[in-house]
């Protein structure tokens, strides 16, 4: 599906760290899926040719002076997008796991105006075949944990395929979880009474490199996210009192 | 038991001298040395002034005064570490904001330069 869009309204944000094997192709796919839409690659101080390959492929590059991690990297992109006046930002990962052909689906859901954030989900239409057992177990755990906090189910809480409108962009450019942002961002959003919807999106195996996730890192991830969610809930409770 | 108090006294002295030396060589900033020096000084006083340890131990209901000293030392270092964690967290937040701002300013500067260098813009 290819859709022409107003040049200034939508920005496609691609956070990338050492993604020279995939980022050029991802940028090309985004250009093909949404011609004329500005693409911003946020380079988290990569040690390889990510920056030059992204520029060659036709993206603008926001180059961070030192490595910030995923949350800091995405927030930098949100801040710039907010300052430049974009209305919608859709984040697509630089490793090629998110299929850019679904960007128009995410944008259409945002443009309906009944939510501040759209999550591209692997599981709305049971298309999560590229998820390994460990990750699937983690997703099930976080689904169960988030349901009472959000007051509604979320199918794919760890998805990074996310679109935000300007209201959420303003919030996230000021407050964004810095290390493992996806799940905590949902809680931040909920506490502001913002809404989200999920739309089915295609996910693929990463194009290049390999995941650095290990069992120990997965455990650290779970503890970190649980603590982050807990702190966010406490913050909200304290403000309410 | 006396020897343990002497060991703590020597350890405290080494800590104080080490921190002062690091401050002199500008390896530690003065404001970050205060907590360590304070902890070292209090530990030294407690290691040398046994009657004070005995009183503290009695007040806490501990029969062994060295255990009271050890608890105090542990608590003191936990407080110092907590204060450092606070400082590191604050500095990390500042560093992230600064890095993002630098990147955004560089991006805008580059865009401005490109605009200026484009013949149509002249």
mmCIF file of N, CA, C and O in Angstrom, chain A residues 40 55 60-63 65-66 72 75-76 79-80 83 178, chain B residues 93 95-97 99-104 106-108 110 114:
data_model
loop_
_atom_site.group_PDB
_atom_site.id
_atom_site.type_symbol
_atom_site.label_atom_id
_atom_site.label_comp_id
_atom_site.label_asym_id
_atom_site.label_seq_id
_atom_site.Cartn_x
_atom_site.Cartn_y
_atom_site.Cartn_z
ATOM 1 N N UNK A 40 13.541 10.705 9.679
ATOM 2 C CA UNK A 40 14.606 11.113 10.593
ATOM 3 C C UNK A 40 15.200 9.863 11.248
ATOM 4 O O UNK A 40 14.512 9.145 11.970
ATOM 5 N N UNK A 55 22.022 8.566 5.557
ATOM 6 C CA UNK A 55 22.016 9.814 4.761
ATOM 7 C C UNK A 55 22.009 9.498 3.271
ATOM 8 O O UNK A 55 21.282 10.125 2.497
ATOM 9 N N UNK A 60 17.250 12.243 6.892
ATOM 10 C CA UNK A 60 17.976 13.223 7.700
ATOM 11 C C UNK A 60 18.461 12.488 8.937
ATOM 12 O O UNK A 60 17.768 11.585 9.431
ATOM 13 N N UNK A 61 19.617 12.867 9.437
ATOM 14 C CA UNK A 61 20.151 12.147 10.600
ATOM 15 C C UNK A 61 20.343 13.093 11.779
ATOM 16 O O UNK A 61 20.956 14.153 11.648
ATOM 17 N N UNK A 62 19.764 12.694 12.899
ATOM 18 C CA UNK A 62 20.012 13.393 14.160
ATOM 19 C C UNK A 62 21.072 12.567 14.875
ATOM 20 O O UNK A 62 20.797 11.451 15.330
ATOM 21 N N UNK A 63 22.287 13.107 14.949
ATOM 22 C CA UNK A 63 23.404 12.317 15.479
ATOM 23 C C UNK A 63 23.662 12.667 16.940
ATOM 24 O O UNK A 63 24.032 13.793 17.252
ATOM 25 N N UNK A 65 25.648 12.823 20.400
ATOM 26 C CA UNK A 65 27.093 12.888 20.664
ATOM 27 C C UNK A 65 27.628 11.739 21.504
ATOM 28 O O UNK A 65 28.810 11.449 21.470
ATOM 29 N N UNK A 66 26.756 11.092 22.294
ATOM 30 C CA UNK A 66 27.172 9.857 22.964
ATOM 31 C C UNK A 66 25.970 8.928 23.115
ATOM 32 O O UNK A 66 24.829 9.346 22.964
ATOM 33 N N UNK A 72 16.396 7.347 25.409
ATOM 34 C CA UNK A 72 17.000 8.659 25.189
ATOM 35 C C UNK A 72 17.076 8.993 23.713
ATOM 36 O O UNK A 72 16.885 10.137 23.290
ATOM 37 N N UNK A 75 13.490 9.715 22.467
ATOM 38 C CA UNK A 75 13.041 11.003 23.001
ATOM 39 C C UNK A 75 13.708 12.171 22.266
ATOM 40 O O UNK A 75 13.067 13.207 22.034
ATOM 41 N N UNK A 76 14.983 12.003 21.893
ATOM 42 C CA UNK A 76 15.657 13.060 21.137
ATOM 43 C C UNK A 76 14.894 13.327 19.835
ATOM 44 O O UNK A 76 14.689 14.483 19.439
ATOM 45 N N UNK A 79 11.662 15.109 20.601
ATOM 46 C CA UNK A 79 11.896 16.534 20.922
ATOM 47 C C UNK A 79 12.071 17.360 19.653
ATOM 48 O O UNK A 79 11.483 18.425 19.513
ATOM 49 N N UNK A 80 12.894 16.832 18.735
ATOM 50 C CA UNK A 80 13.125 17.570 17.490
ATOM 51 C C UNK A 80 11.825 17.681 16.690
ATOM 52 O O UNK A 80 11.487 18.758 16.182
ATOM 53 N N UNK A 83 9.635 20.284 18.232
ATOM 54 C CA UNK A 83 10.136 21.642 17.968
ATOM 55 C C UNK A 83 9.896 22.059 16.525
ATOM 56 O O UNK A 83 9.674 23.229 16.234
ATOM 57 N N UNK A 178 13.607 6.094 29.875
ATOM 58 C CA UNK A 178 14.866 6.167 29.142
ATOM 59 C C UNK A 178 15.484 4.828 28.733
ATOM 60 O O UNK A 178 16.179 4.755 27.743
ATOM 61 N N UNK B 93 20.778 12.365 34.135
ATOM 62 C CA UNK B 93 19.643 13.088 33.536
ATOM 63 C C UNK B 93 20.136 14.335 32.799
ATOM 64 O O UNK B 93 19.723 14.615 31.676
ATOM 65 N N UNK B 95 23.098 14.885 31.649
ATOM 66 C CA UNK B 95 23.922 14.493 30.503
ATOM 67 C C UNK B 95 23.043 14.097 29.307
ATOM 68 O O UNK B 95 23.341 14.453 28.155
ATOM 69 N N UNK B 96 21.942 13.388 29.579
ATOM 70 C CA UNK B 96 21.029 12.974 28.497
ATOM 71 C C UNK B 96 20.383 14.202 27.856
ATOM 72 O O UNK B 96 20.365 14.343 26.625
ATOM 73 N N UNK B 97 19.887 15.104 28.703
ATOM 74 C CA UNK B 97 19.255 16.319 28.172
ATOM 75 C C UNK B 97 20.252 17.122 27.344
ATOM 76 O O UNK B 97 19.940 17.605 26.254
ATOM 77 N N UNK B 99 22.989 16.040 25.820
ATOM 78 C CA UNK B 99 23.315 15.344 24.565
ATOM 79 C C UNK B 99 22.199 15.541 23.545
ATOM 80 O O UNK B 99 22.460 15.778 22.351
ATOM 81 N N UNK B 100 20.949 15.446 23.999
ATOM 82 C CA UNK B 100 19.821 15.635 23.078
ATOM 83 C C UNK B 100 19.810 17.061 22.528
ATOM 84 O O UNK B 100 19.615 17.273 21.329
ATOM 85 N N UNK B 101 20.037 18.026 23.417
ATOM 86 C CA UNK B 101 20.035 19.430 22.975
ATOM 87 C C UNK B 101 21.161 19.704 21.986
ATOM 88 O O UNK B 101 20.967 20.406 20.988
ATOM 89 N N UNK B 102 22.346 19.159 22.269
ATOM 90 C CA UNK B 102 23.489 19.355 21.357
ATOM 91 C C UNK B 102 23.157 18.778 19.984
ATOM 92 O O UNK B 102 23.385 19.415 18.944
ATOM 93 N N UNK B 103 22.599 17.548 19.977
ATOM 94 C CA UNK B 103 22.262 16.903 18.709
ATOM 95 C C UNK B 103 21.221 17.723 17.937
ATOM 96 O O UNK B 103 21.347 17.922 16.718
ATOM 97 N N UNK B 104 20.215 18.234 18.655
ATOM 98 C CA UNK B 104 19.157 19.017 17.995
ATOM 99 C C UNK B 104 19.728 20.329 17.446
ATOM 100 O O UNK B 104 19.434 20.724 16.314
ATOM 101 N N UNK B 106 22.858 20.918 16.578
ATOM 102 C CA UNK B 106 23.706 20.583 15.422
ATOM 103 C C UNK B 106 22.857 20.325 14.188
ATOM 104 O O UNK B 106 23.196 20.742 13.080
ATOM 105 N N UNK B 107 21.746 19.615 14.386
ATOM 106 C CA UNK B 107 20.833 19.304 13.281
ATOM 107 C C UNK B 107 20.301 20.599 12.667
ATOM 108 O O UNK B 107 20.308 20.777 11.447
ATOM 109 N N UNK B 108 19.866 21.519 13.543
ATOM 110 C CA UNK B 108 19.302 22.779 13.045
ATOM 111 C C UNK B 108 20.378 23.633 12.378
ATOM 112 O O UNK B 108 20.129 24.286 11.360
ATOM 113 N N UNK B 110 23.042 22.563 10.857
ATOM 114 C CA UNK B 110 23.356 21.950 9.563
ATOM 115 C C UNK B 110 22.289 22.323 8.540
ATOM 116 O O UNK B 110 22.609 22.683 7.392
ATOM 117 N N UNK B 114 22.877 24.499 5.143
ATOM 118 C CA UNK B 114 22.477 23.993 3.826
ATOM 119 C C UNK B 114 21.589 25.009 3.116
ATOM 120 O O UNK B 114 21.712 25.232 1.918
#
